[in-house]
Coordinates of N, CA, C and O and ligand atoms in Angstrom, one line a residue:
M878 N 52.5 125.3 54.6 CA 53.9 125.1 54.3 C 54.1 124.0 53.3 O 53.5 123.0 53.3
E879 N 55.0 124.3 52.3 CA 55.3 123.3 51.2 C 56.7 122.8 51.4 O 57.5 123.5 51.9
Q880 N 56.9 121.6 50.9 CA 58.3 121.1 50.9 C 58.7 120.8 49.4 O 57.9 120.5 48.5
T881 N 60.0 120.9 49.2 CA 60.6 120.6 47.9 C 61.9 119.9 48.0 O 62.5 120.0 49.1
L882 N 62.4 119.2 47.0 CA 63.7 118.5 47.1 C 64.7 119.2 46.2 O 64.4 119.6 45.1
S883 N 65.8 119.5 46.9 CA 67.0 120.1 46.1 C 68.1 119.1 46.1 O 68.3 118.4 47.1
I884 N 68.8 119.1 45.0 CA 70.1 118.3 44.9 C 71.2 119.3 44.5 O 71.0 120.0 43.4
I885 N 72.2 119.4 45.3 CA 73.4 120.1 44.8 C 74.2 119.1 44.1 O 74.6 118.1 44.6
K886 N 74.4 119.3 42.8 CA 74.9 118.3 41.9 C 76.5 118.2 42.0 O 77.1 119.1 42.6
P887 N 77.1 117.1 41.4 CA 78.5 116.9 41.6 C 79.4 118.1 41.2 O 80.5 118.3 41.9
D888 N 79.0 118.9 40.2 CA 79.9 120.0 39.8 C 80.0 121.0 40.9 O 81.1 121.5 41.3
A889 N 78.9 121.3 41.6 CA 78.9 122.4 42.6 C 79.5 121.8 43.9 O 80.2 122.6 44.6
V890 N 79.3 120.5 44.2 CA 80.0 120.0 45.4 C 81.5 120.0 45.1 O 82.3 120.4 46.0
A891 N 82.0 119.6 43.9 CA 83.4 119.6 43.6 C 84.0 121.0 43.7 O 85.2 121.2 44.1
K892 N 83.2 122.0 43.4 CA 83.7 123.4 43.4 C 83.8 124.0 44.8 O 84.3 125.1 45.0
G893 N 83.2 123.3 45.8 CA 83.2 123.7 47.2 C 82.2 124.9 47.5 O 82.5 125.8 48.2
V894 N 81.0 124.8 46.8 CA 80.0 125.9 47.1 C 78.8 125.3 47.7 O 77.7 125.9 47.6
I895 N 78.9 124.2 48.5 CA 77.7 123.7 49.2 C 77.2 124.8 50.1 O 76.0 125.0 50.1
G896 N 78.0 125.3 50.9 CA 77.6 126.3 51.9 C 77.0 127.5 51.3 O 75.9 128.1 51.7
K897 N 77.6 128.0 50.2 CA 77.0 129.2 49.5 C 75.6 128.9 48.9 O 74.8 129.8 49.0
I898 N 75.4 127.7 48.4 CA 74.1 127.4 47.9 C 73.1 127.2 49.0 O 72.0 127.7 48.9
L899 N 73.4 126.5 50.1 CA 72.5 126.4 51.2 C 72.1 127.7 51.8 O 71.0 128.0 52.2
D900 N 73.1 128.6 51.8 CA 72.8 130.0 52.3 C 71.8 130.7 51.4 O 71.0 131.5 51.9
R901 N 71.8 130.5 50.1 CA 70.8 131.1 49.2 C 69.4 130.7 49.7 O 68.4 131.5 49.7
F902 N 69.2 129.4 50.0 CA 67.9 128.9 50.5 C 67.5 129.6 51.8 O 66.4 130.1 51.9
E903 N 68.4 129.5 52.8 CA 68.1 130.1 54.1 C 67.9 131.6 54.1 O 67.1 132.1 54.8
S904 N 68.6 132.2 53.2 CA 68.5 133.7 53.1 C 67.2 134.1 52.3 O 66.9 135.3 52.3
N905 N 66.5 133.2 51.8 CA 65.3 133.5 51.0 C 64.1 132.8 51.5 O 63.2 132.4 50.7
G906 N 64.1 132.5 52.8 CA 62.8 132.1 53.4 C 62.6 130.6 53.4 O 61.5 130.1 53.8
L907 N 63.6 129.8 52.9 CA 63.4 128.4 52.9 C 64.2 127.7 54.1 O 65.4 128.1 54.3
K908 N 63.5 126.9 54.8 CA 64.1 126.2 55.9 C 64.7 124.9 55.5 O 64.1 124.2 54.6
I909 N 65.9 124.5 56.0 CA 66.4 123.2 55.7 C 65.8 122.1 56.7 O 66.2 122.1 57.8
A910 N 64.9 121.3 56.1 CA 64.2 120.4 57.0 C 65.0 119.0 57.1 O 64.8 118.3 58.0
A911 N 65.9 118.8 56.1 CA 66.8 117.6 56.1 C 67.8 117.8 55.1 O 67.6 118.5 54.1
T912 N 69.0 117.3 55.4 CA 70.1 117.4 54.3 C 71.1 116.3 54.6 O 71.4 115.9 55.7
K913 N 71.7 115.8 53.5 CA 72.8 114.8 53.6 C 73.6 114.8 52.3 O 73.1 115.1 51.2
K914 N 74.9 114.5 52.5 CA 75.8 114.3 51.4 C 75.9 112.8 51.1 O 76.0 112.0 52.0
M915 N 75.8 112.5 49.8 CA 75.8 111.1 49.4 C 76.3 110.8 48.0 O 76.3 111.8 47.2
Q916 N 76.8 109.6 47.8 CA 77.2 109.2 46.4 C 76.1 108.4 45.8 O 75.7 107.3 46.3
L917 N 75.5 108.9 44.7 CA 74.4 108.1 44.1 C 74.9 106.9 43.3 O 76.0 107.0 42.7
S918 N 74.2 105.8 43.4 CA 74.6 104.7 42.5 C 74.0 104.9 41.1 O 73.1 105.8 40.9
R919 N 74.4 104.2 40.1 CA 73.8 104.3 38.8 C 72.3 104.1 38.8 O 71.5 104.8 38.2
V920 N 71.9 103.0 39.6 CA 70.5 102.7 39.7 C 69.7 103.9 40.4 O 68.6 104.2 40.0
D921 N 70.3 104.5 41.4 CA 69.7 105.6 42.1 C 69.4 106.7 41.0 O 68.3 107.3 40.9
A922 N 70.4 107.1 40.2 CA 70.3 108.2 39.3 C 69.3 107.8 38.2 O 68.5 108.7 37.8
E923 N 69.4 106.6 37.7 CA 68.4 106.2 36.6 C 67.0 106.2 37.1 O 66.1 106.6 36.4
T924 N 66.8 105.8 38.4 CA 65.4 105.8 39.0 C 65.0 107.2 39.2 O 63.8 107.6 38.8
F925 N 65.8 108.0 39.7 CA 65.5 109.4 40.1 C 65.1 110.2 38.8 O 64.1 110.9 38.8
Y926 N 65.8 110.0 37.7 CA 65.6 110.7 36.5 C 64.8 109.9 35.4 O 64.9 110.1 34.2
A927 N 64.1 108.8 35.9 CA 63.4 107.9 35.0 C 62.5 108.6 34.0 O 62.4 108.2 32.8
I928 N 61.9 109.8 34.4 CA 61.1 110.5 33.5 C 61.8 110.9 32.2 O 61.2 111.2 31.1
H929 N 63.1 111.0 32.3 CA 63.9 111.5 31.1 C 64.6 110.3 30.4 O 65.4 110.5 29.5
S930 N 64.1 109.0 30.7 CA 64.9 107.9 30.2 C 64.9 107.7 28.7 O 65.8 107.1 28.1
E931 N 63.9 108.3 28.0 CA 63.9 108.3 26.5 C 64.6 109.4 25.9 O 64.7 109.5 24.6
R932 N 65.1 110.4 26.7 CA 65.7 111.6 26.1 C 67.1 111.3 25.7 O 67.8 110.4 26.3
P933 N 67.6 111.9 24.6 CA 69.0 111.6 24.1 C 70.1 111.9 25.1 O 71.1 111.3 25.1
F934 N 69.8 112.8 26.1 CA 70.9 113.2 27.0 C 70.8 112.3 28.3 O 71.6 112.5 29.2
F935 N 70.0 111.3 28.3 CA 69.8 110.5 29.5 C 71.1 109.9 30.1 O 71.4 110.0 31.3
K936 N 71.8 109.2 29.2 CA 73.0 108.5 29.7 C 74.0 109.5 30.2 O 74.6 109.3 31.3
D937 N 74.2 110.7 29.5 CA 75.1 111.7 30.0 C 74.7 112.3 31.3 O 75.5 112.5 32.2
L938 N 73.4 112.4 31.5 CA 72.8 113.0 32.7 C 73.1 112.0 33.9 O 73.6 112.4 35.0
V939 N 72.9 110.7 33.7 CA 73.1 109.7 34.7 C 74.6 109.7 35.0 O 75.0 109.7 36.2
D940 N 75.5 109.6 34.0 CA 76.9 109.6 34.2 C 77.4 110.8 35.0 O 78.2 110.7 35.9
F941 N 76.8 112.0 34.7 CA 77.2 113.2 35.4 C 76.7 113.1 36.9 O 77.5 113.4 37.8
M942 N 75.5 112.6 37.1 CA 75.0 112.6 38.5 C 75.7 111.7 39.4 O 75.6 111.8 40.6
I943 N 76.4 110.7 38.8 CA 77.2 109.7 39.7 C 78.7 110.0 39.6 O 79.5 109.2 40.1
S944 N 79.1 111.1 39.0 CA 80.5 111.4 38.8 C 81.1 111.9 40.1 O 82.4 112.0 40.2
G945 N 80.4 112.1 41.2 CA 80.9 112.5 42.5 C 79.7 112.7 43.4 O 78.6 112.5 43.0
P946 N 80.0 113.0 44.7 CA 79.0 113.1 45.7 C 78.0 114.3 45.4 O 78.4 115.2 44.7
V947 N 76.8 114.1 45.9 CA 75.8 115.2 45.8 C 75.3 115.5 47.2 O 75.6 114.8 48.2
V948 N 74.6 116.7 47.4 CA 74.0 117.0 48.6 C 72.5 117.1 48.4 O 72.0 117.9 47.6
V949 N 71.7 116.2 49.1 CA 70.3 116.2 48.9 C 69.6 116.9 50.1 O 70.0 116.6 51.2
T950 N 68.7 117.8 49.8 CA 68.1 118.6 50.9 C 66.6 118.7 50.7 O 66.1 118.9 49.6
V951 N 65.9 118.6 51.8 CA 64.5 118.9 51.8 C 64.3 120.4 52.3 O 64.8 120.8 53.4
L952 N 63.7 121.2 51.4 CA 63.5 122.6 51.8 C 62.0 122.8 52.1 O 61.1 122.2 51.4
E953 N 61.8 123.7 53.1 CA 60.4 123.9 53.5 C 60.1 125.4 53.6 O 60.9 126.1 54.1
G954 N 58.9 125.8 53.1 CA 58.5 127.2 53.2 C 57.3 127.4 52.4 O 56.8 126.5 51.7
E955 N 56.8 128.7 52.4 CA 55.7 129.0 51.6 C 56.1 128.9 50.1 O 57.1 129.4 49.8
N956 N 55.3 128.3 49.3 CA 55.6 128.1 47.9 C 57.0 127.6 47.6 O 57.7 128.1 46.8
A957 N 57.4 126.6 48.4 CA 58.8 126.2 48.4 C 59.3 125.7 47.0 O 60.4 126.0 46.6
V958 N 58.4 125.0 46.3 CA 58.7 124.5 44.9 C 59.1 125.7 44.0 O 60.1 125.7 43.4
A959 N 58.2 126.7 43.9 CA 58.4 127.8 43.0 C 59.5 128.7 43.5 O 60.3 129.2 42.7
T960 N 59.6 128.9 44.8 CA 60.7 129.7 45.3 C 62.1 129.1 45.0 O 63.0 129.8 44.5
N961 N 62.2 127.8 45.2 CA 63.4 127.1 44.8 C 63.7 127.2 43.3 O 64.9 127.5 42.9
R962 N 62.7 127.0 42.5 CA 62.9 127.1 41.0 C 63.4 128.5 40.7 O 64.3 128.7 39.8
D963 N 62.8 129.5 41.3 CA 63.2 130.9 41.0 C 64.7 131.1 41.4 O 65.5 131.8 40.7
L964 N 65.1 130.6 42.6 CA 66.4 130.8 43.1 C 67.4 130.0 42.2 O 68.6 130.5 42.0
M965 N 67.0 128.9 41.6 CA 67.9 128.1 40.7 C 68.2 128.8 39.4 O 69.3 128.7 38.9
G966 N 67.2 129.4 38.8 CA 67.4 129.9 37.4 C 67.2 128.9 36.4 O 66.9 127.7 36.7
A967 N 67.2 129.3 35.1 CA 66.9 128.4 34.0 C 67.8 127.2 33.9 O 69.0 127.3 34.3
T968 N 67.3 126.1 33.3 CA 68.1 124.8 33.2 C 69.4 125.1 32.5 O 70.4 124.5 33.0
N969 N 69.4 125.9 31.5 CA 70.7 126.2 30.8 C 71.3 127.5 31.5 O 70.7 128.6 31.4
P970 N 72.4 127.4 32.1 CA 72.9 128.5 32.9 C 73.2 129.8 32.0 O 73.1 130.9 32.5
K971 N 73.4 129.5 30.7 CA 73.6 130.7 29.8 C 72.3 131.5 29.7 O 72.3 132.7 29.3
E972 N 71.1 130.9 30.0 CA 69.9 131.6 29.9 C 69.4 132.0 31.3 O 68.3 132.6 31.5
A973 N 70.1 131.6 32.4 CA 69.7 131.9 33.7 C 69.9 133.4 34.1 O 70.9 134.0 33.8
E974 N 68.9 133.9 34.8 CA 68.9 135.3 35.2 C 70.1 135.6 36.2 O 70.4 134.7 37.0
A975 N 70.7 136.7 36.1 CA 71.8 137.1 37.0 C 71.3 137.0 38.4 O 70.2 137.3 38.8
G976 N 72.2 136.5 39.2 CA 71.9 136.3 40.7 C 71.3 135.0 41.0 O 71.1 134.7 42.2
T977 N 71.0 134.2 40.0 CA 70.4 132.9 40.3 C 71.6 131.9 40.6 O 72.7 132.2 40.2
I978 N 71.3 130.8 41.2 CA 72.3 129.8 41.5 C 73.0 129.3 40.3 O 74.2 129.2 40.2
R979 N 72.2 129.0 39.2 CA 72.8 128.5 38.0 C 73.7 129.5 37.3 O 74.7 129.2 36.8
A980 N 73.2 130.8 37.3 CA 74.0 131.8 36.7 C 75.3 132.0 37.4 O 76.4 132.2 36.8
D981 N 75.3 131.9 38.7 CA 76.5 132.1 39.5 C 77.5 130.9 39.7 O 78.7 131.1 39.8
F982 N 76.9 129.7 39.6 CA 77.7 128.6 40.0 C 77.8 127.5 38.9 O 78.6 126.5 39.1
A983 N 77.0 127.6 37.8 CA 77.0 126.5 36.8 C 77.7 126.8 35.6 O 77.8 128.0 35.2
E984 N 78.2 125.8 34.9 CA 79.0 126.0 33.7 C 78.2 125.8 32.4 O 78.3 126.6 31.5
N985 N 77.4 124.8 32.4 CA 76.6 124.5 31.2 C 75.4 123.6 31.5 O 75.2 123.3 32.6
I986 N 74.6 123.3 30.5 CA 73.3 122.6 30.7 C 73.6 121.2 31.3 O 72.7 120.7 31.9
D987 N 74.7 120.6 31.0 CA 75.0 119.3 31.6 C 75.4 119.4 33.1 O 74.9 118.6 33.9
A988 N 76.2 120.3 33.4 CA 76.7 120.5 34.8 C 76.1 121.8 35.3 O 76.7 122.9 35.2
N989 N 74.8 121.7 35.7 CA 74.1 122.9 36.1 C 73.8 123.1 37.5 O 72.8 123.7 37.9
A990 N 74.7 122.6 38.4 CA 74.8 122.9 39.8 C 73.7 122.4 40.7 O 74.0 122.0 41.8
V991 N 72.4 122.5 40.3 CA 71.4 122.1 41.2 C 70.2 121.4 40.5 O 70.0 121.7 39.3
H992 N 69.5 120.6 41.2 CA 68.2 120.1 40.8 C 67.2 120.7 41.8 O 67.4 120.8 42.9
G993 N 66.0 120.9 41.3 CA 64.8 121.2 42.1 C 63.6 120.6 41.6 O 63.3 120.5 40.4
S994 N 62.7 120.1 42.5 CA 61.5 119.5 42.1 C 60.7 120.5 41.3 O 60.7 121.7 41.6
D995 N 59.9 120.0 40.3 CA 59.2 120.9 39.4 C 57.7 121.0 39.8 O 56.9 121.7 39.2
S996 N 57.2 120.2 40.8 CA 55.8 120.4 41.3 C 55.8 119.8 42.7 O 56.6 119.0 43.1
A997 N 54.7 120.2 43.4 CA 54.5 119.7 44.8 C 54.4 118.1 44.8 O 54.9 117.4 45.6
E998 N 53.7 117.7 43.7 CA 53.4 116.2 43.6 C 54.8 115.5 43.4 O 55.0 114.5 44.1
N999 N 55.6 116.0 42.5 CA 56.9 115.3 42.3 C 57.8 115.5 43.5 O 58.6 114.6 43.8
A1000 N 57.7 116.6 44.2 CA 58.5 116.9 45.4 C 58.2 115.8 46.4 O 59.2 115.2 47.0
A1001 N 57.0 115.4 46.6 CA 56.6 114.4 47.6 C 57.3 113.0 47.2 O 57.8 112.3 48.1
I1002 N 57.2 112.7 45.9 CA 57.8 111.5 45.4 C 59.4 111.5 45.6 O 60.0 110.5 46.1
E1003 N 60.0 112.6 45.3 CA 61.4 112.7 45.3 C 61.9 112.7 46.8 O 63.0 112.1 47.1
I1004 N 61.2 113.4 47.7 CA 61.6 113.4 49.1 C 61.5 112.0 49.7 O 62.5 111.6 50.4
K1005 N 60.5 111.3 49.3 CA 60.3 109.9 49.8 C 61.4 109.0 49.3 O 61.9 108.0 49.9
F1006 N 61.9 109.3 48.1 CA 63.0 108.5 47.5 C 64.3 108.6 48.3 O 65.0 107.6 48.4
F1007 N 64.5 109.8 48.9 CA 65.8 110.0 49.6 C 65.7 109.9 51.1 O 66.8 109.7 51.7
F1008 N 64.6 110.2 51.7 CA 64.5 110.4 53.1 C 63.4 109.6 53.8 O 62.3 109.5 53.3
A1009 N 63.8 109.1 55.0 CA 62.7 108.5 55.8 C 62.0 109.6 56.6 O 62.7 110.7 56.8
G1010 N 60.8 109.4 57.0 CA 60.0 110.5 57.7 C 60.8 111.0 58.9 O 60.8 112.2 59.1
R1011 N 61.4 110.1 59.7 CA 62.1 110.6 60.9 C 63.3 111.4 60.6 O 63.8 112.1 61.6
E1012 N 63.8 111.5 59.4 CA 65.0 112.3 59.1 C 64.6 113.8 58.8 O 65.4 114.6 58.6
I1013 N 63.3 114.0 58.7 CA 62.8 115.3 58.2 C 62.1 116.1 59.4 O 61.2 115.5 60.1
S1014 N 62.6 117.3 59.7 CA 61.9 118.0 60.8 C 62.1 119.5 60.6 O 62.9 120.0 59.8
Ligands
ATP29 P1 66.5 119.4 37.1 O1 65.5 118.3 36.9 O2 67.9 118.8 37.2 O3 66.2 120.3 38.3 P2 65.4 121.1 35.2 O4 64.1 120.7 35.8 O5 65.7 122.5 35.1 O6 66.6 120.4 35.9 P3 64.9 119.0 33.2 O7 64.2 119.3 31.9 O8 64.1 118.3 34.3 O9 65.5 120.4 33.7 O10 66.2 118.2 32.8 C1 66.9 117.5 33.8 C2 68.4 117.7 33.6 O11 68.7 117.1 32.3 C3 68.8 119.1 33.5 O12 69.1 119.6 34.8 C4 70.0 119.0 32.6 O13 71.2 118.8 33.3 C5 69.7 117.9 31.7 N1 69.1 118.4 30.4 C6 67.9 118.9 30.2 N2 67.7 119.2 28.9 C7 68.9 119.0 28.3 C8 69.4 119.1 27.0 N3 68.6 119.6 26.0 N4 70.7 118.7 26.7 C9 71.5 118.2 27.7 N5 71.1 118.1 29.0 C10 69.8 118.4 29.3
MG30 MG1 63.5 118.7 36.2

């Protein structure tokens, strides 16, 4: 069993599609091992996306991630990282395959509905960033 971290971003939370997105996970073999709604601080968002700190879109990305509450979830299942990335669709919703979360719920590359860990190694780091061990089951 593998774990991955999902974030339902402020645009999707504001749209009221938390339940619809969590249903995509549960309907596709991913178990919700932990979940919580929270407001990220600027430091949270800068730390979480530190890998992108030199990219031109970094400030916009951080501003967007703190523009409203998010829902942070630990997903568990076989090939959870890849399964979640498949369900999410491409980073740019205009390029996302029909039926993916980003195709169905995202507006543009800045407000793209969800985050998903891109490797098992990063998933472990991201999960630890948001959750204590006793919150995951
Ligand atoms: P995420 O990490 O949020 O799951 P991702 O792995 O599909 O998305 P990354 O390359 O890690 O994509 O980029 C992180 C986020 O930065 C993207 O979700 C997007 O909101 C933003 N982003 C990435 N590339 C661009 C770009 N060229 N222009 C504007 N924003 C971008
Ligand atoms: Mg990424």
